[in-house]
Amino acid sequence: MLKMFKKKGEQIFAPAAGAVLALADVPDPVFASGAVGEGFAVDPTEGNFASPVDGELILVAKTLHAFGVRTDAGAEILVHIGMDTVKLKGEGFTAHHAKGDRVQQGDVIISCDLAAMAPLVPSMITPVLVTNGKEFAIASTELGAASGSPVITVRKK
């Protein structure tokens, strides 16, 4: 699925160090089906979860298991840390920013002790989704991208 845009799009980076996976590889049928949005996932190797884009923090879940960032072009990117982590009710997570903050790609938003959390949930695989994808086209997908490299590019339709 490699499309190239004539106009420049916005790059979405992996929010954590680890292997970049196809959404279909997420061990949850709702995320894997793309029902929440198109995107990719990361199997994290460390517990720092950073903003995948520059923009405004529009969501920090009360349970700290997810956050959302809106880019300047309006793409809304949801980072959902692990599977069933909402059941932890925020225990083990630390927030470093609040809703409304302006963040840069790479700013740590939420952190946790990955080794302590992993046994408590089915998986720490972290979906990264464009939740308003109907308004955006997704261009290239770089599965297996190195940490710090863009994984997908989106452009307003």
Short mmCIF file of C-alpha atoms in Angstrom, two decimals, residues 38-144:
data_model
loop_
_atom_site.label_atom_id
_atom_site.label_comp_id
_atom_site.label_asym_id
_atom_site.label_seq_id
_atom_site.Cartn_x
_atom_site.Cartn_y
_atom_site.Cartn_z
CA GLU A 38 -6.46 3.24 10.20
CA GLY A 39 -2.86 3.25 11.32
CA PHE A 40 -0.23 0.92 12.70
CA ALA A 41 0.94 -0.49 16.03
CA VAL A 42 4.15 -0.69 18.04
CA ASP A 43 5.29 -3.56 20.23
CA PRO A 44 7.15 -1.37 22.75
CA THR A 45 10.53 -2.22 24.21
CA GLU A 46 10.47 0.65 26.72
CA GLY A 47 7.80 2.47 28.71
CA ASN A 48 8.00 6.01 27.31
CA PHE A 49 5.10 6.90 25.00
CA ALA A 50 5.68 10.10 23.05
CA SER A 51 3.61 12.25 20.75
CA PRO A 52 3.79 10.80 17.22
CA VAL A 53 3.21 14.30 15.74
CA ASP A 54 3.45 18.02 16.48
CA GLY A 55 0.10 19.36 17.63
CA GLU A 56 -2.36 19.91 20.47
CA LEU A 57 -3.03 17.24 23.08
CA ILE A 58 -6.80 16.78 22.74
CA LEU A 59 -7.18 13.71 24.98
CA VAL A 60 -5.42 12.28 27.99
CA ALA A 61 -7.59 9.43 29.27
CA LYS A 62 -8.38 9.58 33.01
CA THR A 63 -6.93 6.09 33.24
CA LEU A 64 -3.79 7.30 31.37
CA HIS A 65 -3.93 4.31 28.97
CA ALA A 66 -4.46 6.49 25.89
CA PHE A 67 -3.89 9.96 24.50
CA GLY A 68 -4.81 11.87 21.37
CA VAL A 69 -3.04 14.64 19.45
CA ARG A 70 -4.53 16.87 16.73
CA THR A 71 -2.05 18.06 14.09
CA ASP A 72 -2.12 21.57 12.63
CA ALA A 73 -3.80 20.12 9.51
CA GLY A 74 -6.49 18.55 11.72
CA ALA A 75 -5.51 14.86 11.71
CA GLU A 76 -6.48 13.30 15.04
CA ILE A 77 -4.02 10.63 16.17
CA LEU A 78 -4.92 8.26 19.01
CA VAL A 79 -2.21 6.32 20.86
CA HIS A 80 -3.75 3.42 22.84
CA ILE A 81 -1.14 1.93 25.19
CA GLY A 82 -1.58 -1.85 25.40
CA MET A 83 -4.67 -4.05 25.43
CA ASP A 84 -7.16 -3.92 28.33
CA THR A 85 -4.92 -1.40 30.11
CA VAL A 86 -8.02 0.69 30.90
CA LYS A 87 -8.74 -1.93 33.62
CA LEU A 88 -5.59 -0.80 35.47
CA LYS A 89 -7.41 2.50 36.24
CA GLY A 90 -4.24 4.53 35.72
CA GLU A 91 -2.13 2.49 38.13
CA GLY A 92 1.45 2.31 36.93
CA PHE A 93 1.08 5.15 34.39
CA THR A 94 2.54 8.67 34.75
CA ALA A 95 1.28 11.62 32.69
CA HIS A 96 3.83 14.22 31.63
CA HIS A 97 1.45 16.57 29.77
CA ALA A 98 -2.20 17.60 30.07
CA LYS A 99 -5.05 18.04 27.61
CA GLY A 100 -4.66 21.38 25.81
CA ASP A 101 -0.85 21.33 25.87
CA ARG A 102 1.01 22.04 22.64
CA VAL A 103 3.39 19.12 22.09
CA GLN A 104 6.13 18.27 19.64
CA GLN A 105 6.77 14.91 18.03
CA GLY A 106 8.95 12.99 20.48
CA ASP A 107 7.68 14.71 23.66
CA VAL A 108 6.93 11.99 26.24
CA ILE A 109 3.21 12.15 27.09
CA ILE A 110 2.77 9.04 29.26
CA SER A 111 5.29 6.65 30.79
CA CYS A 112 5.06 3.36 32.65
CA ASP A 113 7.23 0.52 33.89
CA LEU A 114 6.76 -1.84 30.97
CA ALA A 115 8.15 -4.88 32.82
CA ALA A 116 5.72 -4.35 35.71
CA MET A 117 2.70 -3.71 33.45
CA ALA A 118 3.17 -6.51 30.89
CA PRO A 119 2.10 -9.40 33.19
CA LEU A 120 -1.11 -7.53 34.15
CA VAL A 121 -2.59 -7.23 30.64
CA PRO A 122 -2.96 -9.45 27.54
CA SER A 123 -0.50 -7.35 25.51
CA MET A 124 1.39 -4.04 25.56
CA ILE A 125 1.11 -3.71 21.76
CA THR A 126 0.14 -0.08 21.18
CA PRO A 127 -2.14 0.93 18.27
CA VAL A 128 -1.56 4.35 16.68
CA LEU A 129 -4.70 5.40 14.81
CA VAL A 130 -5.96 8.23 12.62
CA THR A 131 -9.42 8.51 14.18
CA ASN A 132 -10.79 11.01 11.66
CA GLY A 133 -9.40 9.10 8.69
CA LYS A 134 -12.42 9.85 6.49
CA GLU A 135 -10.99 13.37 6.16
CA PHE A 136 -7.43 12.17 5.45
CA ALA A 137 -5.71 9.94 2.94
CA ILE A 138 -2.95 7.70 4.29
CA ALA A 139 0.06 7.44 2.02
CA SER A 140 3.06 5.34 2.71
CA THR A 141 3.30 2.79 5.49
CA GLU A 142 6.81 1.90 6.65
CA LEU A 143 6.34 -1.25 8.73
CA GLY A 144 9.50 -2.16 10.54
#
